[in-house]
Every structure is written in C-alpha cells, then in structure tokens.
Coordinates of C-alpha atoms in Angstrom, one line a residue:
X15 CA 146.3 100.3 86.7
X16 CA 144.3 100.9 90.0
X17 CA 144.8 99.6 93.3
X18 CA 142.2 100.2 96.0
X19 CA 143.2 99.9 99.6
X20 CA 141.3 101.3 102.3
X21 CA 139.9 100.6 105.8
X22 CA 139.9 104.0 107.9
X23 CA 141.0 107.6 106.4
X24 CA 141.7 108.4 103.1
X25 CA 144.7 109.0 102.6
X26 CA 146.6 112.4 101.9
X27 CA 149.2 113.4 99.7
X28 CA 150.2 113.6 95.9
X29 CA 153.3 112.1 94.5
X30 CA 155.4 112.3 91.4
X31 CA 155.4 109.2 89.0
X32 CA 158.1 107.9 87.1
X33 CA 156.7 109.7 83.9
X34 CA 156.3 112.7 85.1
X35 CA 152.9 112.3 85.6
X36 CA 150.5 112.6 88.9
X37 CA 150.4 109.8 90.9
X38 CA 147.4 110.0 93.2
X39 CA 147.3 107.4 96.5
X40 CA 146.1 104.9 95.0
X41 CA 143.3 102.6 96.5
X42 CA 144.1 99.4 97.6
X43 CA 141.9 96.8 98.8
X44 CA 142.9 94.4 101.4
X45 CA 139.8 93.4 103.1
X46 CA 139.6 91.7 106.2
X47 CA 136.1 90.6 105.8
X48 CA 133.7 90.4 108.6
X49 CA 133.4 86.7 109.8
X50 CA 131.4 85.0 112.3
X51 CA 131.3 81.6 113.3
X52 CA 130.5 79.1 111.2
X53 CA 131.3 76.3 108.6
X54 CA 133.8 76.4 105.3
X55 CA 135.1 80.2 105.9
X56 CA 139.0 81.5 106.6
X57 CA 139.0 83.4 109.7
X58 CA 141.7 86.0 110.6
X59 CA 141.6 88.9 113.7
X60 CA 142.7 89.5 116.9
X61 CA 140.6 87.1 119.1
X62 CA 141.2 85.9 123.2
X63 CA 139.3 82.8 123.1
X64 CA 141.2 79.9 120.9
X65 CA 137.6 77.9 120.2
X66 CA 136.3 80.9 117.8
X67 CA 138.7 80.2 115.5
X68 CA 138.0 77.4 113.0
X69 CA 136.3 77.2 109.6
X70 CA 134.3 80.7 109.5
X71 CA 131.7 81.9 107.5
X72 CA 130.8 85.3 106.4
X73 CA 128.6 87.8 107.5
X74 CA 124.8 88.9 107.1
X75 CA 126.3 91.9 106.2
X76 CA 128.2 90.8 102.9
X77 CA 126.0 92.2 99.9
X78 CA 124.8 89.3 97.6
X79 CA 126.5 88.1 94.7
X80 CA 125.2 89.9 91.9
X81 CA 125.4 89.7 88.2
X82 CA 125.5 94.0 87.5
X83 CA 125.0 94.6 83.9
X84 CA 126.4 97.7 82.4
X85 CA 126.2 99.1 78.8
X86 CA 129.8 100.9 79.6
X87 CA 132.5 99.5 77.3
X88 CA 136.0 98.2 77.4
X89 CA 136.4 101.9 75.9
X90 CA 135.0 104.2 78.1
X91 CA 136.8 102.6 81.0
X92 CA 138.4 104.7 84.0
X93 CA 141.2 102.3 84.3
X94 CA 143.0 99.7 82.1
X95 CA 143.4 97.6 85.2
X96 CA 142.4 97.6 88.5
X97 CA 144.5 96.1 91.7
X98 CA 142.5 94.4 94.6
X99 CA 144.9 95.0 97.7
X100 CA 147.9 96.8 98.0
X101 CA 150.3 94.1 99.5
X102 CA 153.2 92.1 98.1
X103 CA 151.4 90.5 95.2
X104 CA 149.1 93.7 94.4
X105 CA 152.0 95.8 94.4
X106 CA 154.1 93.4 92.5
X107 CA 151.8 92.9 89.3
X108 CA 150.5 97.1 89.5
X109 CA 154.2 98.2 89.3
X110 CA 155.1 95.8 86.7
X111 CA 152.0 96.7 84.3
X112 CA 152.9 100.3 85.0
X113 CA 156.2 99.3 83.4
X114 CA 154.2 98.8 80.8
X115 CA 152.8 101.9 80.9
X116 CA 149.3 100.5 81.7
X117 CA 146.5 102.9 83.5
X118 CA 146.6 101.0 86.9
X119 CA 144.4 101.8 89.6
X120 CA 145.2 100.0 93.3
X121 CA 142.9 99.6 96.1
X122 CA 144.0 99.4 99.4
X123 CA 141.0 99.0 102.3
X124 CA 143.4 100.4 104.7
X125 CA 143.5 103.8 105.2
X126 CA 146.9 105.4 106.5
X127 CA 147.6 105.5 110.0
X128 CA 150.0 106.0 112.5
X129 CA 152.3 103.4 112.9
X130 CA 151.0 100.2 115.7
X131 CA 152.1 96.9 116.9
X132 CA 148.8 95.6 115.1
X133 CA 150.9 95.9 111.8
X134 CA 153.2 93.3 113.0
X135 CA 150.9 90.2 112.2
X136 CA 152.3 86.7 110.5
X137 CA 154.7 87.0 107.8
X138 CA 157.2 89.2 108.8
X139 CA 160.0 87.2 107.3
X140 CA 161.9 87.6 103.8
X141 CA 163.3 84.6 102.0
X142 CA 166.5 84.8 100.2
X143 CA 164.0 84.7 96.9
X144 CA 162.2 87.6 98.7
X145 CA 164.9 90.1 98.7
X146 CA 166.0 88.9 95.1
X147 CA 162.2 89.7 93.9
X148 CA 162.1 93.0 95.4
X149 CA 165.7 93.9 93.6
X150 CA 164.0 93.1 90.6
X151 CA 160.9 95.2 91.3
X152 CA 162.8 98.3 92.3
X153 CA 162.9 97.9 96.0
X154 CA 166.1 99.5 97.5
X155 CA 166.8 96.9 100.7
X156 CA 169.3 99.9 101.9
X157 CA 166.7 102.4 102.3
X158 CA 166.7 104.2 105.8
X159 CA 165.4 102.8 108.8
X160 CA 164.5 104.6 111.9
X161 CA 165.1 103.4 115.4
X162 CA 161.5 103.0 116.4
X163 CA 160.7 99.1 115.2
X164 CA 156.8 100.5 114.5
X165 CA 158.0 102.7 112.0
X166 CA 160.4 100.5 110.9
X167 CA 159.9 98.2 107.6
X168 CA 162.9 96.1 108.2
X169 CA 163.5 94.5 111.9
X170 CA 166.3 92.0 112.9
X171 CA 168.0 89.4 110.5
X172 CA 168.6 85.8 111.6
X173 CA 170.9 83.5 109.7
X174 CA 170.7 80.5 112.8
X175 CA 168.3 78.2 113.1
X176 CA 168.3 76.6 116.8
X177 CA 165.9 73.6 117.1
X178 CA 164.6 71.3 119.9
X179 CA 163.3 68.1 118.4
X180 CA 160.6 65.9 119.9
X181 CA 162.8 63.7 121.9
X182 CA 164.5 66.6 123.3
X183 CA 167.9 66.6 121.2
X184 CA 169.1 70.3 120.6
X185 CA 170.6 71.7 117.6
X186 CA 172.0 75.1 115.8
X187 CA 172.5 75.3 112.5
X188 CA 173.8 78.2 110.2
X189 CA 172.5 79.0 107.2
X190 CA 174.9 78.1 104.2
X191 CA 176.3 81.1 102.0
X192 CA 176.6 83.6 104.5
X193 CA 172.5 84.5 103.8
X194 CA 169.8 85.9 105.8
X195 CA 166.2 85.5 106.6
X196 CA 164.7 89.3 107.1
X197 CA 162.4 89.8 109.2
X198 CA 159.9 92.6 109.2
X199 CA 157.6 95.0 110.2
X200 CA 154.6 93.8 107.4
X201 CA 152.2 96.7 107.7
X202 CA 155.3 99.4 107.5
X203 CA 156.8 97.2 104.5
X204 CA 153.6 96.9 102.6
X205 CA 153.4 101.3 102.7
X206 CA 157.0 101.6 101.4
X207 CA 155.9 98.7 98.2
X208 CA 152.6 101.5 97.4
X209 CA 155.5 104.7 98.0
X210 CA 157.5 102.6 95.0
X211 CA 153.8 101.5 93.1
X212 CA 152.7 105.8 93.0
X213 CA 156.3 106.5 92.1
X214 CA 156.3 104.4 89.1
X215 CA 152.6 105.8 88.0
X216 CA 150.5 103.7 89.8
X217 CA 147.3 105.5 91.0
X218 CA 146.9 104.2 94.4
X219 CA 143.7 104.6 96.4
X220 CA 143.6 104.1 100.3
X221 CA 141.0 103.5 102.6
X222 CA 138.6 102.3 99.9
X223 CA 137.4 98.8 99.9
X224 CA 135.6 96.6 97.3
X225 CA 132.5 94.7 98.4
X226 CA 131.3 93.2 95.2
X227 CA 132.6 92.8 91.4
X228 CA 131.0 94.2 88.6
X229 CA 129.7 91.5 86.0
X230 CA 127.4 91.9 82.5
X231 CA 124.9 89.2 82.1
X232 CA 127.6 86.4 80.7
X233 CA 129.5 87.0 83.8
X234 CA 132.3 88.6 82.4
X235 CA 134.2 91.1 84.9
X236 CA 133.8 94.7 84.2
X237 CA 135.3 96.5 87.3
X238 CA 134.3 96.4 90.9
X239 CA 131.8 97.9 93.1
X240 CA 133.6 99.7 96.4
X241 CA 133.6 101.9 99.4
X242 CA 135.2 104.9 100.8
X243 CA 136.1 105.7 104.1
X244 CA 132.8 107.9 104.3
X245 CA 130.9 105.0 103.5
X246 CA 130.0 105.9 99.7
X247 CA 129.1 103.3 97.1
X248 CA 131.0 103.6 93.8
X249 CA 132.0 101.5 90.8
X250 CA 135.3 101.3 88.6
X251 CA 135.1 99.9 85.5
X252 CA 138.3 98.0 83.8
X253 CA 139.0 95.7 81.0
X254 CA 140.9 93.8 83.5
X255 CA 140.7 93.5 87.5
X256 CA 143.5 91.4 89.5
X257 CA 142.3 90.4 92.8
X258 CA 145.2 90.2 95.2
X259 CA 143.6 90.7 98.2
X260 CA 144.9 87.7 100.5
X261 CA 143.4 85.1 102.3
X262 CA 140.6 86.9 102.9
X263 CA 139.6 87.9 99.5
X264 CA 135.8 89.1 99.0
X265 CA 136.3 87.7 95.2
X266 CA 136.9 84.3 97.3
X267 CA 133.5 85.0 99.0
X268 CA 131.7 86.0 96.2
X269 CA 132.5 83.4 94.1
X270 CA 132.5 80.4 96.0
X271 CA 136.4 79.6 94.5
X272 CA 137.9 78.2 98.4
X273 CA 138.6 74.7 98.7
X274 CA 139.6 73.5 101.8
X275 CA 142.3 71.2 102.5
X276 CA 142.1 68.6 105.2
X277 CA 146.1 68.6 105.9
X278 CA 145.8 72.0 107.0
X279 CA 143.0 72.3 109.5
X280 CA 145.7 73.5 111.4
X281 CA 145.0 77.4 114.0
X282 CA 147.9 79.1 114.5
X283 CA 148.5 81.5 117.4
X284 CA 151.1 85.1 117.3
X285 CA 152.2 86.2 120.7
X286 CA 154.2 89.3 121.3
X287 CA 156.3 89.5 124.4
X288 CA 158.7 92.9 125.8
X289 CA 160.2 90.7 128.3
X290 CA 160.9 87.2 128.0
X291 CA 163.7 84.9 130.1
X292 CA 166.0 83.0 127.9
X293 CA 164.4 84.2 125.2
X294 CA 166.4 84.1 121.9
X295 CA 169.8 86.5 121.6
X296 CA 169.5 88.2 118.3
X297 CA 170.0 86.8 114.3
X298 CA 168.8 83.5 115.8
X299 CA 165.5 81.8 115.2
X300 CA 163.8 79.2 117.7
X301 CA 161.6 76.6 116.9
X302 CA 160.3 74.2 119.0
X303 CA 158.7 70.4 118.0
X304 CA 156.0 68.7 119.6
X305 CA 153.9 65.8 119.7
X306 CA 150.9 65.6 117.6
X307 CA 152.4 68.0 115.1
X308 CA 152.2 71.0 117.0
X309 CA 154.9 73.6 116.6
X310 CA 156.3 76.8 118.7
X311 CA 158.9 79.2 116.8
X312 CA 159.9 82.9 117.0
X313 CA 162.7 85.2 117.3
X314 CA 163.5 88.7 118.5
X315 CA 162.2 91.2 115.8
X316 CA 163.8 94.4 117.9
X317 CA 164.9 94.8 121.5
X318 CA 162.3 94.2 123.9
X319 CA 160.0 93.0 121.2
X320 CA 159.5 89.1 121.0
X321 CA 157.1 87.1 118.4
X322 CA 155.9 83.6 118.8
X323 CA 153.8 81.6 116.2
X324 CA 152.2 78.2 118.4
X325 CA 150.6 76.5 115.6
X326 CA 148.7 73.0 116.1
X327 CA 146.2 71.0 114.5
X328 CA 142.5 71.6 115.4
X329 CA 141.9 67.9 116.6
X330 CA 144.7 68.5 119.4
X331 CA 143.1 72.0 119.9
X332 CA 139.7 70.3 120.6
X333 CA 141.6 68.1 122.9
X334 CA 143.1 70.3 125.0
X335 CA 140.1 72.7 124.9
X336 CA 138.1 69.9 126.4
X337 CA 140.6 68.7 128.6
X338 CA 141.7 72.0 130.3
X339 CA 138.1 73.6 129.8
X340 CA 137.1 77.0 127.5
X341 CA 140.4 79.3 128.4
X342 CA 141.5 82.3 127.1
X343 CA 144.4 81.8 124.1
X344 CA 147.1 83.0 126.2
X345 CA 145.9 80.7 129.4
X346 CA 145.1 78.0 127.1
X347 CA 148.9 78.1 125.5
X348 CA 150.6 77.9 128.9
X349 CA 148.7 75.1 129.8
X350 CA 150.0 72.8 126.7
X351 CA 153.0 74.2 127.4
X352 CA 153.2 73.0 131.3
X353 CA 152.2 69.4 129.5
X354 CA 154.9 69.2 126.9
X355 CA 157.4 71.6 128.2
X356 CA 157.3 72.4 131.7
X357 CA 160.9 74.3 131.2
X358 CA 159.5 76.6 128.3
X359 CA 156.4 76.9 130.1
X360 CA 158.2 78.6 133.2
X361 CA 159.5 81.0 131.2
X362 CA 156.9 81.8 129.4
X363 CA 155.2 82.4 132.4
X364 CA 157.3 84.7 133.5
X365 CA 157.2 86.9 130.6
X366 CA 155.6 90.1 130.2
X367 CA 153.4 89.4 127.3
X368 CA 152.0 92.5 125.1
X369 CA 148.3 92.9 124.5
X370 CA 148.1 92.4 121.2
X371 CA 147.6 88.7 120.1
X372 CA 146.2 87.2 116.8
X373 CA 144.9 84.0 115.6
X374 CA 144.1 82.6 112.5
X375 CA 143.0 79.5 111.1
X376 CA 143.0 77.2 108.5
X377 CA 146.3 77.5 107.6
X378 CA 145.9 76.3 104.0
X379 CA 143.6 75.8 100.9
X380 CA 143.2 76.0 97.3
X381 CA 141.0 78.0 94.7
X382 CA 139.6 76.3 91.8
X383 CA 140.5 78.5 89.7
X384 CA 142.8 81.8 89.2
X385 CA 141.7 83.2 85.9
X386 CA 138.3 84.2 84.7
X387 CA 136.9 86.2 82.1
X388 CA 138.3 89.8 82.9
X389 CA 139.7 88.7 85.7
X390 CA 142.8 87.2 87.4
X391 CA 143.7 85.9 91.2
X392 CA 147.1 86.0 92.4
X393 CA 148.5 85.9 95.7
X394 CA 147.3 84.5 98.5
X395 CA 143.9 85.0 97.0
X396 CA 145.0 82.1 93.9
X397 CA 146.1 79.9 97.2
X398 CA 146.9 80.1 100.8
X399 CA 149.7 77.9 102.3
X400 CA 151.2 78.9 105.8
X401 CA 154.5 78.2 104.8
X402 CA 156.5 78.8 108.4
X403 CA 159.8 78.8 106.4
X404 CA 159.7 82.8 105.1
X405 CA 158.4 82.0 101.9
X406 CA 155.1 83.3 101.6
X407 CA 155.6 86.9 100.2
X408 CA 158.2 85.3 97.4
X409 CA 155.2 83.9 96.3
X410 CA 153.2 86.6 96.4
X411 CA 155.7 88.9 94.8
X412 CA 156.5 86.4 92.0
X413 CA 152.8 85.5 91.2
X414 CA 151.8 89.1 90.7
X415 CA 155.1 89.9 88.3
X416 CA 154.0 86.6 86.7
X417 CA 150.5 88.1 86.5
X418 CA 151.7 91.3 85.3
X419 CA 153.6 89.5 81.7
X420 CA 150.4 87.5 80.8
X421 CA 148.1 90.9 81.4
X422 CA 150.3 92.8 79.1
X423 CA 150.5 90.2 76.7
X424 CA 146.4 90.1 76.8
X425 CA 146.1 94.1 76.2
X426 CA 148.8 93.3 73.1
X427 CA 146.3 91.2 71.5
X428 CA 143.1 93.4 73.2
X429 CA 141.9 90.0 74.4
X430 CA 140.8 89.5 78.5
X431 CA 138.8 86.5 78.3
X432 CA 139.6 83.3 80.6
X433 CA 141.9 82.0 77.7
X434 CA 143.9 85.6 77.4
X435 CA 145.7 84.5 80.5
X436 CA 146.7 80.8 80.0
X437 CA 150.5 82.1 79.9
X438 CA 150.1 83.3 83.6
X439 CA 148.8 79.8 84.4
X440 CA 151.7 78.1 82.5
X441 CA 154.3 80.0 83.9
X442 CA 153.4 79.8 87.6
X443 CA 152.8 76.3 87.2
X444 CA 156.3 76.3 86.0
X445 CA 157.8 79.2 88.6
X446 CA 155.8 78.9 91.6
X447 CA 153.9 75.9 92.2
X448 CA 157.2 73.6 91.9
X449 CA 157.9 75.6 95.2
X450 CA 155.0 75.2 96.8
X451 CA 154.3 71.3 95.7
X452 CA 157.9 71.1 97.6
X453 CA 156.5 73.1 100.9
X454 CA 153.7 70.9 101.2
X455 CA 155.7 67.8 101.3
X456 CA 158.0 69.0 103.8
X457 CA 155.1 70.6 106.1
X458 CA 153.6 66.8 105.8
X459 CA 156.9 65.2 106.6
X460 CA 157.4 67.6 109.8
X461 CA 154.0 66.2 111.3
X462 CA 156.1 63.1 111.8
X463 CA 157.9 62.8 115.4
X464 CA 160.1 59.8 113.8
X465 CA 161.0 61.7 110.8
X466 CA 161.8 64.8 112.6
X467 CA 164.0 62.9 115.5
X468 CA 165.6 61.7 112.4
X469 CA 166.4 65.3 111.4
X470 CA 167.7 66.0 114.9
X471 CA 170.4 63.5 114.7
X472 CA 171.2 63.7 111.4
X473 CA 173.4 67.3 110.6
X474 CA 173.3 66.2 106.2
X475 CA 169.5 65.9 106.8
X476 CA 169.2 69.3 108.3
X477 CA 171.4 70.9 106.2
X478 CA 169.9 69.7 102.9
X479 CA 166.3 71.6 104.3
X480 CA 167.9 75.0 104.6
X481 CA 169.5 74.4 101.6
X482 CA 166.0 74.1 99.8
X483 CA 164.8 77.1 102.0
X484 CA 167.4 79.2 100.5
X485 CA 168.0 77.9 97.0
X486 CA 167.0 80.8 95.0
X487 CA 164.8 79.3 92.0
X488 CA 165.2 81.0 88.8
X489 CA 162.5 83.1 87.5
X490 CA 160.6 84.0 84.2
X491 CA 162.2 87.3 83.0
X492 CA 161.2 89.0 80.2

C-alpha cells in the first residue's frame, strides 16, 4: 500500500514495521492545488481579502487530463495499492489494508517541517466517534504531549457548550456522560497517524505530490503520475489507487466528479488570537448566532492561543462587502461584528490577533461518484460537508477503514473493476451517510433564527442535539 504526501523536503528517516520489515516514509499526497479565481472550483489558503474567496477554478498550470496508456500489468506493479494523502482517511484505509498485509504505498504532498501555527487550520476537533475510531485503528490517545501547543497533537478538551442565541438569550450546557470534544493540533496529529501507518508496514512517501492519474485507453486506473520535492516526474503503478486527498483533490479536478451544493455557498473565516478579553476560560466552547445564518464559534486551544471560525453565507458576504466597501478579512469581520454585536465587537477589537488567518469556501458539495475502475474516493475527496460539530475526521477515519474491507475483499477475488467495490458503497451508505443525511438537516434547521430562539429556550431541545453529536454509531467490524 503506498501513500504519497509531499509539498517541500523529502522526508528523512527509516522505521521498523510491524513485520519486521522496512518501512520507508511513505509518500502522501495532500495537495493543495493552485487556484485562481473563477467559477465551480473549491478554494482553500491563507488569503486577507474576503471577496477572493468563492467558487474557484484551477490553474493554467494543472497538466491536462490525459488518458496514459501503458503495456505494464497488474503484475509487474510496484505497489498493490497506492494512498492519495496522508490524513485521517488516507491513513485510515493504508493501515487497515496493511493489516492485511497489502503492499501500500502513501503519498503525502507535504514534506516534513518544523512545527508552525499554519498546521492549526479547521478541524481541529475530535468527536466522541473520533477517539473510538482511532482506538480501533491503533492510536494510543495517552501518548506524550509536550508543552509547546505547535508540537503538540492534542490541545485543550471542552465538554461545555455556552451559546448566545439570536435574540440574545444565553445558555451553558454540559455534555451528557461525562465526554469530551478534543481538540487538536491537525498538522502534528496527521504526522503521528503516518508514525502509526510506517510502523504497521505502510511505505510512506513525503513531499511527493500526484498531478495526474495513470489510465489505459478504456480508462481504467493504473497508478498515478507524481512529483518530488526536486521537481521530478515519476509514475507508480497499482492495481488499485484510493484517492483521499481532501477537499482539494486533483482526482476531483481531473475528473470533473464536484457537484456543488447550493445550501452550502457558505465562506468560512479561522482567526487566531494570543490575547483576547473575555475570551472563553478553558474546556468551554463559544458559539455565537446571528441573523441571516451567519455563525461565530471558537474556544481556547492552549494558553494564549485562541481560534475563531466566523462562517456566513456568500449572499450576506456580498452584502456587507458592498455595504462597508472591499476590506481586508479581519477589518471586514469587525465591521459585521460592530452591526450585530457591538459588545463582541469591543472585544474583539481589543485583541491581539496572530498573523496567520485562513479562509475557505464552499463549505460543502458532493461527488458523483466514489468508485471507479481501479480506483476508489474516500474522505473528504468522496464528499465535503463543513460539519461545525467535530465530526468531520470520524468520517474520514471511518470511510477509509470502510474502504480498506471492500479493497481486500476485491484483491480476494483479484477483481478492481467499478463493481469490485459495491461493498464499500453499501456499507457507507449504511455507516456514514446516515450521519451525514442527519448533519445536513440540522446545519439547515440552524439557518433558522425562529428555530434556533426555540433552542435557546427550550433546555430538552438542546440537550437532545448534543445527544446526537455524541451518540457513538456503531460500526462495520470485521
């Protein structure tokens, strides 16, 4: 099994698997494509100004699709699978296929690096189903921890959920079952999965990214086409390649498979703060509702570090941009802030706000479709959904174990056409997309100032959400 992963240095070091065996860094591939402005395209980088954001398309410099046709066979492959991205879903299905003592090879387009605030982006929070999933893959959650929150994987834990609802009402409520939410350092987390991947045999390749698949003349993947930190073209082939590559997956690109969704034209906006009056005391998390369905929520991740997520739709955006004029992202937030929250506004003012800021946007659509001959999608590259309630890397942990069982079935029966991996379809429509059918309804519902003053008054109401938020669903085990 192969996972590529690469943007940077290659990195260095040799490790031990589980057999016995080498285990090489592997190379995962999580590829923050270049993007420029544009129609249809998912967008995500650090940016200042707030109107660069939507719908994206890519760049000039993306090769072409190409149809590559190869006279190398299934047997003279240098992997048995290959892993596109080395994240929670990557690492997921390459450590569960090395289980099955599968040739995996993972590519990650990051190469290693010292530890930076840039590797505390969104999604720094693990559900309840989180931690269970990474018991089940191996993960010890008691592993240790340094002082220094950059080098850390795991940050603060909140079990509080403080509100203020749109017609001002305040509430706390705990979390039932004495659980937690943990939050994260993403970038450090997502190293320690790949430590555990090349442990358990997993060839793991960083700083290598993949700019184009490998496909005979019928269209059938055979491997991918990447590049190295030096800037070398190579191909790897494999009887089967998983892309898990995120939101921003070139397979995406290449293959036209992104649908958008209107619900979702939504930007979101991460702010980090050292400093900030009345911010939140620790193991509590904010959130803030507004009119027209925007939202601000965020928490202390470790002392003197503060994240905020301001998420709106992109027709209040446009009104605010054209009401208050073309303003930076951080300008442009206080000013919506001094309309609907003059109080939070003053103290946000007053903050002493870190330099690193990202924004991303839309915060949700669909693929049309997660298996194809030779290959399978999972992650956020089958699907983005923002989720705002910590659930987005169960469901990229689950997706790629899920991913994992129908692979090895498929190499059983020496099979990787489209139809070879109908049981990963059946069983994520039966694991996964119960979950996310859920989310989506109650992201809908909380666009609704009379349904969420509704919420504020009503404790059964409230309660009931964290109880889904926290339910732990029960999983497909072999």
């Amino acid at each position: 099994m192969l996972i590529l992963e690469g943007r940077g240095q290659r990195a260095e070091g040799r490790g031990q698997g589980a057999e016995g065996r080498k285990c090489k860094n592997l190379l995962l591939i999580t590829d923050y494509w270049p993007l420029t402005t544009g129609k249809g395209r998912f967008y995500f980088a650090p940016v200042t100004d707030p109107a660069i954001i939507p719908e994206m398309s890519a760049s000039k410099r993306e090769p072409k699709v190409e149809h590559i046709a190869t006279d190398r066979g299934r047997d003279h492959s240098e992997a048995e699978v290959i892993v596109i991205g080395g994240g929670a879903a990557g690492c997921s299905a390459a450590i569960y296929l090395a289980r099955q003592r599968r040739r995996v090879v993972l590519l990650e387009g990051r190469a290693a690096r010292p530890p930076q605030l840039s590797d505390l982006h969104s999604g720094e929070v693990l559900s309840p189903g989180s931690q269970l999933e990474l018991r089940r893959l191996g993960f010890d959650p008691a592993r240790p921890i340094t002082a220094d929150p950059l080098e850390r994987w795991k940050l603060q834990e909140w079990d509080t959920v403080w509100q203020r609802w749109p017609d001002g009402r305040e509430t706390a409520d705990h979390l039932p079952g004495g659980v937690f939410f943990w939050q994260i350092n993403r970038g450090h987390f997502y190293k320690e999965l790949r430590k555990l991947a090349c442990a358990g045999g997993v060839e793991v390749r960083e700083g290598v990214r993949v700019v184009n698949l490998l496909r005979d003349k019928e269209g059938v993947c055979r491997g991918v086409v990447a590049r190295d930190a030096e800037g070398a073209i190579f191909e790897i082939f494999a009887p089967v390649t998983v892309d898990a590559s995120g939101r921003n997956s070139v397979v995406l690109a290449r293959l036209g498979l992104r649908r958008p969704e209107a619900d979702f034209r939504r930007a979101a906006y991460m702010f980090f703060f050292s400093e900030l009056p009345g911010a939140p005391e620790a193991g509590v998390w904010r959130q803030y509702w507004f009119g027209g369905g925007t939202t601000l929520r965020g928490s202390l991740l470790a002392p003197r570090l503060y994240r905020f997520s301001f998420e709106t739709s992109l027709t209040e955006r446009d009104r605010w941009l054209a009401k208050f004029g073309r303003l930076p992202a951080p300008e442009l937030f206080l000013a919506v802030l001094d309309e609907q929250a003059p109080d939070l506004a003053r103290s946000f003012r007053e903050a002493t706000r870190l330099p690193h800021l990202l924004a991303f946007a839309p915060v949700g659509f669909r693929v049309a479709s997660v298996t194809h001959d030779g290959l399978v999608m999972t992650g956020d590259a089958a699907g983005y959904l923002d989720p705002s309630t910590g659930q987005g890397l169960e469901f990229a942990l689950r997706s790629g174990r899920l991913a994992a069982r129908s692979i090895g079935e498929a190499f059983s029966r020496n099979r990787f056409d489209r139809a070879a991996f109908d049981r990963y379809l059946r069983e994520r429509e039966a694991e996964v997309q119960p979950i996310v059918r859920q989310l989506r309804l109650f992201l809908r519902a909380s666009r609704s100032e009379k349904l969420l003053n509704v919420a504020g008054r009503l404790p059964p109401v409230r309660r009931a959400v964290l109880g889904q938020l926290i339910k732990t669903r029960p999983a497909i085990l072999d």
